[in-house]
Coordinates of C-alpha atoms in Angstrom, one line a residue:
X1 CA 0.0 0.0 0.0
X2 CA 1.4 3.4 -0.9
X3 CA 2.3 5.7 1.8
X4 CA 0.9 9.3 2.0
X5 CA 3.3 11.9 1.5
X6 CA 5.1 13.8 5.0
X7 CA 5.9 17.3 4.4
X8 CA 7.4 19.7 7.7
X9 CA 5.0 20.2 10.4
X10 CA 2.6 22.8 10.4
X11 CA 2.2 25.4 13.2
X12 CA 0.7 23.1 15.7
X13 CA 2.6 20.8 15.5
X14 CA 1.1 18.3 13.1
X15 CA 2.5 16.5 10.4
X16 CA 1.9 18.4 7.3
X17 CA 0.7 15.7 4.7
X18 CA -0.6 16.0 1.4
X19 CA -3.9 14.8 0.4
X20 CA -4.2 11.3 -1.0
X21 CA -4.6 11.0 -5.1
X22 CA -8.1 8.7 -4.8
X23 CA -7.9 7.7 -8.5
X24 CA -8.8 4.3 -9.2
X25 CA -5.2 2.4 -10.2
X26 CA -4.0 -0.8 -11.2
X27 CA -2.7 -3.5 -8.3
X28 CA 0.0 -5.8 -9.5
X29 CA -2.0 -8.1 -10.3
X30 CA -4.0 -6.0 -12.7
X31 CA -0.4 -5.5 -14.0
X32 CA 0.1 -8.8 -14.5
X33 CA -2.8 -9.5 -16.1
X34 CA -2.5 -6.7 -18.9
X35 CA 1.1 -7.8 -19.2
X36 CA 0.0 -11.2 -19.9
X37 CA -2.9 -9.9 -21.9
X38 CA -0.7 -8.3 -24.2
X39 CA 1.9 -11.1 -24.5
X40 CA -1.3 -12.8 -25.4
X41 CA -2.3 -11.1 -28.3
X42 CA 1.1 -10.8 -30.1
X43 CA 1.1 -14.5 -30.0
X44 CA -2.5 -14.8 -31.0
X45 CA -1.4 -12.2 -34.0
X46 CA 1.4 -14.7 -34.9
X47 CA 0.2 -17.8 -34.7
X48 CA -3.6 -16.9 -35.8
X49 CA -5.4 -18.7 -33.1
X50 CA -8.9 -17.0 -32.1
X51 CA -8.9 -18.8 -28.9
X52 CA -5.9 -16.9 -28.3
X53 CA -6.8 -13.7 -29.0
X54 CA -10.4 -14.4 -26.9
X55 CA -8.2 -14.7 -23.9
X56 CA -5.9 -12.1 -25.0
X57 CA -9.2 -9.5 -25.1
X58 CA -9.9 -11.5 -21.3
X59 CA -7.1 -10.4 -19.6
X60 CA -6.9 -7.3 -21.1
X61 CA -10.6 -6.3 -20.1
X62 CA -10.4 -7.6 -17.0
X63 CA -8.4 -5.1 -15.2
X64 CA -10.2 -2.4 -17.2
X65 CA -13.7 -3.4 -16.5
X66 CA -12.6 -3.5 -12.6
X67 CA -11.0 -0.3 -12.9
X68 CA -14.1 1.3 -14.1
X69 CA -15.9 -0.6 -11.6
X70 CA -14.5 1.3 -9.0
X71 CA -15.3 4.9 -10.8
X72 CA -18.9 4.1 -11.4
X73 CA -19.8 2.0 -7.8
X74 CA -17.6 4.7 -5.9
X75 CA -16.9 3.2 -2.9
X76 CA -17.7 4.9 0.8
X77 CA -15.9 4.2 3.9
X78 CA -16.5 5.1 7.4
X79 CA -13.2 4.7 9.8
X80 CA -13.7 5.1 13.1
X81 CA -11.3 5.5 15.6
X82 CA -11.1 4.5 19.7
X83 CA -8.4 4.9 22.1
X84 CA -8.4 3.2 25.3
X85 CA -8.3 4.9 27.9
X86 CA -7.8 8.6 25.7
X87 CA -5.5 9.8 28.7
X88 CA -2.4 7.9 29.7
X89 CA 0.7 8.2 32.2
X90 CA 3.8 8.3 30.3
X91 CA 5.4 5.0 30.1
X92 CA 1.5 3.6 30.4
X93 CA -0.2 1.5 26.9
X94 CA -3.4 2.5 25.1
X95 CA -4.5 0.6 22.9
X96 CA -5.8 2.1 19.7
X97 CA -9.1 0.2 17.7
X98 CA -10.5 0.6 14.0
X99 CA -13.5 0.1 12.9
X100 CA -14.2 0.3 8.9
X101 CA -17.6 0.5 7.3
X102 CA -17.9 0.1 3.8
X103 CA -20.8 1.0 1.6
X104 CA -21.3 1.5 -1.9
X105 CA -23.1 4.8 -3.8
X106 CA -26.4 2.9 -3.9
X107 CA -25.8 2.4 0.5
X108 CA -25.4 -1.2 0.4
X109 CA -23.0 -2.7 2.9
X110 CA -19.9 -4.4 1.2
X111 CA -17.8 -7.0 3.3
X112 CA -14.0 -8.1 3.1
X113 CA -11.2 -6.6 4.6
X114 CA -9.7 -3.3 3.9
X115 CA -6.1 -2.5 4.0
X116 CA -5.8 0.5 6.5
X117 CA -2.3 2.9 6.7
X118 CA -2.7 4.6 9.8
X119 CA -0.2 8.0 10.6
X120 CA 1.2 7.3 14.1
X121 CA 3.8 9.5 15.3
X122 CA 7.5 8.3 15.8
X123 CA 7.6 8.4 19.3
X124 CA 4.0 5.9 19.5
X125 CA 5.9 3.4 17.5
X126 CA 5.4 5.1 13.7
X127 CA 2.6 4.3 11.0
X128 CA 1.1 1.1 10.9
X129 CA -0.5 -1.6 8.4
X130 CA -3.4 -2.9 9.3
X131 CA -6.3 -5.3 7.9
X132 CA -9.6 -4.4 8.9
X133 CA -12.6 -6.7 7.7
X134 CA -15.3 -4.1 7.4
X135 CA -18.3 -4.8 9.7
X136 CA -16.7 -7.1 11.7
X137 CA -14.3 -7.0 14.6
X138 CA -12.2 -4.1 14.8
X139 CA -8.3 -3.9 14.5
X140 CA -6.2 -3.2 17.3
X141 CA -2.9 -1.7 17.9
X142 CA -0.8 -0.6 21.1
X143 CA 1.2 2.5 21.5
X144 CA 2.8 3.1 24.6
X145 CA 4.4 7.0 24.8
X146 CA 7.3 7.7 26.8
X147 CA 6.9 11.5 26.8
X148 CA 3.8 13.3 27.8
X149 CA 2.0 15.8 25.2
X150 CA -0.8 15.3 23.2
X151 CA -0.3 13.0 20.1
X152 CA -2.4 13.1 17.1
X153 CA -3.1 9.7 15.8
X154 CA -4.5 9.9 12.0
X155 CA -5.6 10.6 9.5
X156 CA -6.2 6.7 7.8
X157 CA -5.9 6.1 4.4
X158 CA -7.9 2.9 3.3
X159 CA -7.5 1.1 0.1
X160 CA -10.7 -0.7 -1.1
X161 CA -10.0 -3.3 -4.3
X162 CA -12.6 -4.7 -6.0
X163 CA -12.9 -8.4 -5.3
X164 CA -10.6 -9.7 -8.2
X165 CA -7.8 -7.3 -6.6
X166 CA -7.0 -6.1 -10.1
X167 CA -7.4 -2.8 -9.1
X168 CA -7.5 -0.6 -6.2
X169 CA -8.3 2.6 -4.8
X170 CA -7.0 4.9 -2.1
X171 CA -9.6 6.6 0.3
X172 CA -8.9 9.1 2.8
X173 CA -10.4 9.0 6.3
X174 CA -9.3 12.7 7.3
X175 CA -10.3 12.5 10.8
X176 CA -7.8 12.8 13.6
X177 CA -8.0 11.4 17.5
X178 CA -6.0 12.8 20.0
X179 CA -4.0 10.9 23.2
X180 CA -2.8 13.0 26.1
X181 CA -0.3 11.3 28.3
X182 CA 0.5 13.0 31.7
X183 CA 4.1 13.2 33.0
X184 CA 4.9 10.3 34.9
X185 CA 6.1 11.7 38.7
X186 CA 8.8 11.1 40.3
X187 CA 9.2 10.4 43.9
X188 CA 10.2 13.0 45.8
X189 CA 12.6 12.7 49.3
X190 CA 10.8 14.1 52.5
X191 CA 12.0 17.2 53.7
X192 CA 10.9 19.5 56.8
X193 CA 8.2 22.1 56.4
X194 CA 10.7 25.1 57.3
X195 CA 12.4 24.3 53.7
X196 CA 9.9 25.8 51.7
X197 CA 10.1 28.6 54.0
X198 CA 6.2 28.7 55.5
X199 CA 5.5 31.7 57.2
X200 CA 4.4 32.1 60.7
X201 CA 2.2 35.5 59.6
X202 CA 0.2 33.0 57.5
X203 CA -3.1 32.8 58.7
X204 CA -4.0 29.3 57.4
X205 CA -1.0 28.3 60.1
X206 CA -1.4 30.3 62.7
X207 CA -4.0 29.5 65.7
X208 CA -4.6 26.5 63.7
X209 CA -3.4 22.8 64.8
X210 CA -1.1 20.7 62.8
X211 CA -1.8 17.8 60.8
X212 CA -1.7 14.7 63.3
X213 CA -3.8 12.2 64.7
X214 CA -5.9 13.9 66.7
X215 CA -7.5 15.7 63.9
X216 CA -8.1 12.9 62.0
X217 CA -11.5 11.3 61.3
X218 CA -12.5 8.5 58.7
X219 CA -15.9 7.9 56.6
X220 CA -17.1 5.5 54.5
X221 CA -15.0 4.7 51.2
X222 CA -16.4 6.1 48.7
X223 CA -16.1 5.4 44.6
X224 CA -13.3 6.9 43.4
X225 CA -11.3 7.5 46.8
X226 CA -7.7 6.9 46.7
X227 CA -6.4 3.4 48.1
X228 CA -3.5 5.8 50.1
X229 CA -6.3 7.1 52.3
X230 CA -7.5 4.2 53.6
X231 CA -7.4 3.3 57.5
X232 CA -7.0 0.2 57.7
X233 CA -7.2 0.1 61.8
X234 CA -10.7 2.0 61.6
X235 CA -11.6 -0.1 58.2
X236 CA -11.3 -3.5 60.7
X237 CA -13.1 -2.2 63.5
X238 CA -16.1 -0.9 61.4
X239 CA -16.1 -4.2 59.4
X240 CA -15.8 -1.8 56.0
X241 CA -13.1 0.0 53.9
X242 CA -13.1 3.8 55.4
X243 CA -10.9 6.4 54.4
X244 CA -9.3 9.2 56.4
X245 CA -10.8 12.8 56.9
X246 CA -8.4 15.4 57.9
X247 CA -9.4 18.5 59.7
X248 CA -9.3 20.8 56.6
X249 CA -8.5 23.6 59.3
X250 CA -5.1 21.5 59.9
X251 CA -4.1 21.7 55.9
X252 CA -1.4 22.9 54.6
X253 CA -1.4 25.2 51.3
X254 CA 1.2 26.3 49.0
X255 CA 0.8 28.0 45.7
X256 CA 3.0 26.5 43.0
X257 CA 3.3 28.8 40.3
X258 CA 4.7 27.4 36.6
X259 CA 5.5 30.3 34.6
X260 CA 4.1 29.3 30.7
X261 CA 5.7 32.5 29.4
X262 CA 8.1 31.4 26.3
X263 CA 10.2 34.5 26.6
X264 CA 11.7 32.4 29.8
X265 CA 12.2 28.9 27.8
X266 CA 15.0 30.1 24.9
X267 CA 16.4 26.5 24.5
X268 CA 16.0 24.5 21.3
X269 CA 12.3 23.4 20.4
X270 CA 11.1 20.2 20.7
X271 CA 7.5 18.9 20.2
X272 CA 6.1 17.8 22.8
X273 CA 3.1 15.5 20.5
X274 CA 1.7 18.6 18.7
X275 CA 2.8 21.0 21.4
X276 CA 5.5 23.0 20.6
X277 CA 8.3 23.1 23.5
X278 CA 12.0 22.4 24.9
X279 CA 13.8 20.2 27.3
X280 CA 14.3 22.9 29.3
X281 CA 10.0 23.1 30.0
X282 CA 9.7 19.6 29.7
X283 CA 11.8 19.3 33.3
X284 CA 9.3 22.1 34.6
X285 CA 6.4 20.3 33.8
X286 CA 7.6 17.0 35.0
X287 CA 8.9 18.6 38.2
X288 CA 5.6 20.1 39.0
X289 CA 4.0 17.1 38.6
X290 CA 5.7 15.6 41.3
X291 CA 5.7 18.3 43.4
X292 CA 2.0 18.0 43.3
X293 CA 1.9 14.3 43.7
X294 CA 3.8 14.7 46.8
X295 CA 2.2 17.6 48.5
X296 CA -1.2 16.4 47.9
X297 CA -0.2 13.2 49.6
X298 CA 0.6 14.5 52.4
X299 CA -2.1 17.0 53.4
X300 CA -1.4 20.0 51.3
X301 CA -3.3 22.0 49.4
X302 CA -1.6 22.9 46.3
X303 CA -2.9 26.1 44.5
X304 CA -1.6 25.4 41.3
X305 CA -1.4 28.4 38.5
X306 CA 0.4 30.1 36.0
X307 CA 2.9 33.5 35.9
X308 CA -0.9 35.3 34.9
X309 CA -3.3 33.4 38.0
X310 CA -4.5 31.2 35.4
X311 CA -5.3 27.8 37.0
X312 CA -3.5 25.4 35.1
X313 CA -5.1 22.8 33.1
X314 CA -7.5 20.1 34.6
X315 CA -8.2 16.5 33.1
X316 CA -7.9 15.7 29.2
X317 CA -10.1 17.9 27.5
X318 CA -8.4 19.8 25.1
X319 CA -10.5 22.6 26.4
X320 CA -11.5 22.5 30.2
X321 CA -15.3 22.6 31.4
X322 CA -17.1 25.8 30.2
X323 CA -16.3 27.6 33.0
X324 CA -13.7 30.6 32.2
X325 CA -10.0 30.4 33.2
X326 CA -9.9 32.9 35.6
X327 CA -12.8 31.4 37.7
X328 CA -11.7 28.3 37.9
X329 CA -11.1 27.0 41.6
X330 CA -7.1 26.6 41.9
X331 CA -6.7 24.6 44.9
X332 CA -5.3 20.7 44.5
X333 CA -5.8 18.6 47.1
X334 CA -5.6 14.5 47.3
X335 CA -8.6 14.1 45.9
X336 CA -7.9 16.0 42.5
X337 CA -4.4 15.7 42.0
X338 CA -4.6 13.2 39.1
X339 CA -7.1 15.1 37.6
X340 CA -4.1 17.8 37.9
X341 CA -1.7 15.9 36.8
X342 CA -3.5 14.6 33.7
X343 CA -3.8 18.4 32.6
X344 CA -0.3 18.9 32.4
X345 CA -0.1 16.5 29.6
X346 CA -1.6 19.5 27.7
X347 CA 0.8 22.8 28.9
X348 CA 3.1 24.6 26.5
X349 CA 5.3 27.5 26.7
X350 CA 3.1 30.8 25.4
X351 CA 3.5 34.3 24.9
X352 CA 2.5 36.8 27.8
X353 CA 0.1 39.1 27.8
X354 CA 1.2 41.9 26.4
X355 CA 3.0 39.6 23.4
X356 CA 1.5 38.0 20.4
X357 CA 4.3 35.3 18.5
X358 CA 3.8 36.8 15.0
X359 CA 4.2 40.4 16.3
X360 CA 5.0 41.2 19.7
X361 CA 4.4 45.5 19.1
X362 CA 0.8 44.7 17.6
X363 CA -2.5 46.0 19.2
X364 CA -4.5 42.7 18.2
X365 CA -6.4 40.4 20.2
X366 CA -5.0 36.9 20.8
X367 CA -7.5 33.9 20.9
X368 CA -8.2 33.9 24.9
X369 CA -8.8 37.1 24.5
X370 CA -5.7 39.3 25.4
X371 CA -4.6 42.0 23.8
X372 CA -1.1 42.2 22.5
X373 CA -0.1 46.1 24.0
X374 CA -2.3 46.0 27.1
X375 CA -2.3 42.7 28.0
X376 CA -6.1 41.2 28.4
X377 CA -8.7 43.1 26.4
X378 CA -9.1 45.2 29.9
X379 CA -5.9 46.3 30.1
X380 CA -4.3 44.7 32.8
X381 CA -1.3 42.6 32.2
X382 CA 0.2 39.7 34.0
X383 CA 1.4 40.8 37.1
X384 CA -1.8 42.7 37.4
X385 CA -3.2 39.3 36.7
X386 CA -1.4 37.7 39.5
X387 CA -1.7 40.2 41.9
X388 CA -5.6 39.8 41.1
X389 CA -5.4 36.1 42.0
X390 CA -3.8 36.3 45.2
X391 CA -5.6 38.6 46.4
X392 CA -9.1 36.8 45.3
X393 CA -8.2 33.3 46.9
X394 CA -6.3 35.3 49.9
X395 CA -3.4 33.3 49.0
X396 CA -0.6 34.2 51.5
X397 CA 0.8 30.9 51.9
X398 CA 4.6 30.4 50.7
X399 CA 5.2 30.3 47.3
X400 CA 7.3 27.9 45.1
X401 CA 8.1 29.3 41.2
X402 CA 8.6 26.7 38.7
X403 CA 10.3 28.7 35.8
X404 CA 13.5 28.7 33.1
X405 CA 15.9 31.4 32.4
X406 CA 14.0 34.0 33.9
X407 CA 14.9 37.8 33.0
X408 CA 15.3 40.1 36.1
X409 CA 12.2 41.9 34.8
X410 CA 10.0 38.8 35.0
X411 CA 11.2 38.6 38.3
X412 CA 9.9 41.5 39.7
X413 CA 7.2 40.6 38.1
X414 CA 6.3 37.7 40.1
X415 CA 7.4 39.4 42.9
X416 CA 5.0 42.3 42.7
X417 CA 2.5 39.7 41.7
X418 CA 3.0 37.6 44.9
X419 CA 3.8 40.2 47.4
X420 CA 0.8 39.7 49.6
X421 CA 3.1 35.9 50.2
X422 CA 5.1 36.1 53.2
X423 CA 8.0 34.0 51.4
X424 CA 9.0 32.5 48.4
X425 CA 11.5 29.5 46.5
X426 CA 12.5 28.9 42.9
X427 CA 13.4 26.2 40.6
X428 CA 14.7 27.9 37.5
X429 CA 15.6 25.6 34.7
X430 CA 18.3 27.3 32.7
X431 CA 20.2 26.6 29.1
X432 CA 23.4 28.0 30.2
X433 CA 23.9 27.6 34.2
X434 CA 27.6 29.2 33.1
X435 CA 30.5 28.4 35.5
X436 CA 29.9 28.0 39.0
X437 CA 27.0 28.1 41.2
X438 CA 26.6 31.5 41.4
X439 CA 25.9 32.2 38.0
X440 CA 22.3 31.7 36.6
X441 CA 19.3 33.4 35.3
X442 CA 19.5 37.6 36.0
X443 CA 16.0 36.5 37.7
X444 CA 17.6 34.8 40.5
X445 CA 19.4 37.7 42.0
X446 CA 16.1 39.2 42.2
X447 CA 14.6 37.0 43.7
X448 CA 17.1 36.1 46.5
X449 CA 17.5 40.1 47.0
X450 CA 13.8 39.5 47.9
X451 CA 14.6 36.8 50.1
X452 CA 13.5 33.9 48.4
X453 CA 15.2 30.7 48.1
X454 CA 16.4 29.5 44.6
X455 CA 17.8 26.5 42.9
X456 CA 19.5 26.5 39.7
X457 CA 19.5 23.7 38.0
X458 CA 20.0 22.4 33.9
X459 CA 17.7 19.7 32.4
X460 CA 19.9 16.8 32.7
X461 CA 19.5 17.3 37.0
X462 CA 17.2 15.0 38.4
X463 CA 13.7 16.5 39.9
X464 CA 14.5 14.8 43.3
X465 CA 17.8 16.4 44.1
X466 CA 16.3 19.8 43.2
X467 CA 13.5 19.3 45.6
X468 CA 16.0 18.4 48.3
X469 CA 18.3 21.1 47.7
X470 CA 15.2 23.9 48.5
X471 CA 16.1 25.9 51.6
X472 CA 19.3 24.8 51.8
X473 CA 20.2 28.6 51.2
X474 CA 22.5 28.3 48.7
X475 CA 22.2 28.5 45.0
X476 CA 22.8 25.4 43.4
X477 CA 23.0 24.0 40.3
X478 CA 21.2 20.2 41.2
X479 CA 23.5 17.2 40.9
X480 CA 23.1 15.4 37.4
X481 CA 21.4 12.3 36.8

C-alpha cells in the first residue's frame, strides 16, 4: 500500500501531509494481467489462433472493466477510531481500535477486509499496516508513549480493491483522535516544612493545629477515593473499607506557580506531540507534577497556577469545562491531583500578555482574548493578573516558582504579583547555568535580593535532588542524573 506523502509540520505541530490522489489504479496483479494480456495477443497475431486472442481480449478487459468498476460504484468508507483509555501516564499502553464500514453509492453494505495505513507519530511506534474486515471485529494496535503531550493519531488512508484485486483505490479518512499522556512523577525525598520557608504571619498556620492524629477522622469509602487514604485500623473495627478525613482547618497550602511565558524557555524546540516546547520546560512540567503528587499526599493544598493566575489545566479535554479560566477554583488537594496531573499532559510555553508570537508590538487580540499592547482586552497585564489572583483566593501561603531562564524583569514581576506571600523558592531551569553556582538566570538575583530561596538547576539534573536542595540557602545547580 502506498504511503501518503510527509511534508514539515505545520504550526501546531502536526504533520503536514498532502492529500491522498483517490484515483482508481491498477494493483499488480492488474499489472500482471494486462502484461499477460498483451503477450497474449502478439502471440495470437502470430500464430492466428482466435482462442488466443479471446483470452488475449480477457485479460486485457479484466483489469479495465474492474477499474471502471470502482469509478462508477464509488466506494464509501466510514473509519472510526477508539483509544483506550484517551488519557495515559507516560510510560503507560493504550490501545488504539479501528473500525471500517464500507458502503457503496447505492448504501449497500460491502464486506471483506480493507487494507488501513494509519499515521502514528514516531515516538508511538510510527505508521502502521493494518487489515480491517469491514463490519466485523475491529483492528487493534498498542502505543505506549514515553513523553507526555498530546499526540495526534490519523488521519487513515484505506485502500478498497474490487474483489478480483486487479485494481485498487486509495480513500482518505481525514479524521484525527488525539491521546494525552500525563508526565509520569517522580518520587520525591521528605524534607521539613521550614524548607519551603512557610511563614508564621500565614493565617492558614497560625491559631490553627497541625496535621496529626488527633485531627483525623474517617468515613465510608467512597467510589473513586484513593487506596492511600485508607485506614485500615478504623476499616477493621467498622467491618468496611473507610478512608481518612483530615481537619481541613489543619491543611497545609502552598501555591506552585509554573510560569508558561516562552520568553523564559529560549532553549532549542522540541514537540512535545503537537505542542510546541523544549527540554528545558519539559523538566518544569515534569517537576511540577511531582511536586504536586507529593504535596497532595501529604495533606497540602496545592494552588496550582500560571505567571498570569491562570489555574493550570484540569483533566484531558483539550479545552476545560465551560467555565472561564480565571474562575476556575485553583486549589489541589488529594482528591484531584490526578485530575491535575493529567492536565499537564496539555501545557506549552506561550507568549504573555502583552505579546503575540507573530508580532510582539501589535495591538491585536489573541484567541483567549488578550490584547497584545495592554495585556487582556481590559488592560491589565500579568502581574496585574497575579496580583488579582492572590488577592481573590487570599493566598498568602509560601510560594514555590517553577520557571527557566527568567529575565530580572519577570522577576519582579512575580514578585509584585505575589507580594501579599510572606515567602517564596525557585526552581529555575536554565540553558546555560555558566560556570559555578553562582551564576544563573538575572531573575535569580532578584529574587534572593527578595529573600526567596532558589535553585539553579539544567535539564539533565534530576527532579529529586532539586526538591531536596530547597532551603538549603544556597544556589545550586542540582546534581546530574
Amino acid at each position: 500500500m502506498s504511503r501518503r506523502p510527509e511534508g514539515e509540520r505545520t504550526a501546531d505541530g502536526e504533520r503536514a501531509e498532502q492529500p491522498v490522489d483517490s484515483r482508481a489504479r491498477f494493483t499488480g496483479r492488474g499489472w500482471a494481467f494486462l502484461g499477460a494480456g498483451a503477450l497474449c495477443l502478439l502471440l495470437a497475431t502470430w500464430l492466428g489462433r482466435k482462442d488466443v486472442l479471446a483470452l488475449a481480449l480477457f485479460l486485457g478487459a479484466a483489469p479495465l472493466f474492474a477499474a471502471l468498476s470502482l469509478y462508477v460504484v464509488k466506494p464509501r468508507v466510514l473509519l472510526k477510531r477508539g483509544v483506550a483509555p484517551p488519557l495515559v501516564t507516560a510510560g503507560d499502553s493504550a490501545v488504539v481500535r479501528l473500525r471500517v464500514r464500507h458502503r457503496s453509492r447505492r448504501g449497500g453494505s460491502v464486506s471483506g477486509a480493507v487494507a488501513v495505513h494509519e499515521t502514528v507519530p514516531e515516538p508511538l511506534g510510527g505508521d502502521r499496516e493494518l487489515s480491517v474486515e469491514t463490519g466485523g471485529e475491529p483492528a487493534a494496535y498498542t502505543v505506549r508513549p514515553r513523553r507526555r503531550g498530546v499526540y495526534a493519531l490519523g488521519p487513515a488512508t484505506v485502500r478498497v480493491a474490487d474483489p478480483f484485486g486487479l485494481a485498487a483505490e486509495l480513500l482518505d479518512a481525514s479524521e484525527r483522535t488525539s491521546l494525552h499522556v500525563a508526565p509520569d512523577p517522580v518520587e520525591l525525598p521528605e524534607i521539613s516544612a521550614h524548607r519551603l520557608r512557610e511563614s508564621g504571619t500565614d493565617p492558614s498556620r497560625t491559631a490553627q493545629p497541625q496535621p496529626g492524629p488527633d485531627n483525623v477522622t474517617t468515613r465510608e469509602y467512597r467510589h473513586g477515593d484513593p487506596m492511600r487514604r485508607v485506614h485500615w485500623a478504623a476499616s477493621a473495627k467498622h467491618g468496611q473499607l473507610m478512608v481518612r478525613q483530615e481537619d481541613p482547618r489543619s491543611t497545609r497550602r502552598l501555591t506552585l506557580l509554573l510560569d508558561r511565558d516562552e520568553a523564559s524557555w529560549p532553549g532549542e524546540r522540541l514537540w512535545a506531540g503537537v505542542l510546541p516546547s523544549t527540554v528545558e520546560f519539559e523538566w518544569a512540567v515534569s517537576f511540577t507534577a511531582a511536586v504536586l503528587e507529593h504535596l497532595t499526599q501529604r495533606e497540602t493544598a496545592v494552588h496550582a497556577l500560571d505567571a498570569s493566575g491562570d489555574p493550570l489545566p484540569r483533566g484531558g479535554a483539550d479545552d476545560d469545562d465551560a467555565a472561564p479560566a480565571r474562575t476556575r477554583a485553583a486549589a489541589v488537594t488529594d482528591d484531584g491531583a490526578e485530575d491535575a496531573r493529567h492536565g499537564l499532559a496539555r501545557v506549552r510555553p506561550e507568549p504573555a500578555p502583552g505579546r503575540t508570537r507573530d508580532d510582539p508590538t501589535a495591538d491585536d487580540r489573541t484567541a483567549d482574548g488578550r490584547t497584545a499592547t495592554g495585556g487582556t482586552a481590559d488592560g491589565r497585564t500579568a502581574e496585574d493578573m497575579l496580583a488579582d489572583r492572590f488577592e481573590r483566593d487570599g493566598l498568602v501561603h509560601p510560594v514555590l516558582l517553577v520557571s527557566g531562564d527568567l529575565s530580572a524583569a519577570a522577576a519582579e514581576r512575580v514578585l509584585r504579583g505575589t507580594q501579599r506571600a510572606a515567602t517564596g523558592s525557585a526552581v529555575l531551569v536554565t540553558t546555560s547555568p555558566g560556570r559555578g553556582a553562582d551564576r544563573g538566570p538575572d531573575g535569580a538575583g532578584v529574587l534572593e535580593a527578595a529573600g526567596w530561596s532558589v535553585v539553579v538547576v539544567t535539564a539533565s539534573a534530576a527532579p529529586e535532588d532539586a526538591w531536596a536542595q530547597l532551603g538549603s540557602g544556597s544556589r545550586t545547580t542540582g546534581a546530574r542524573r
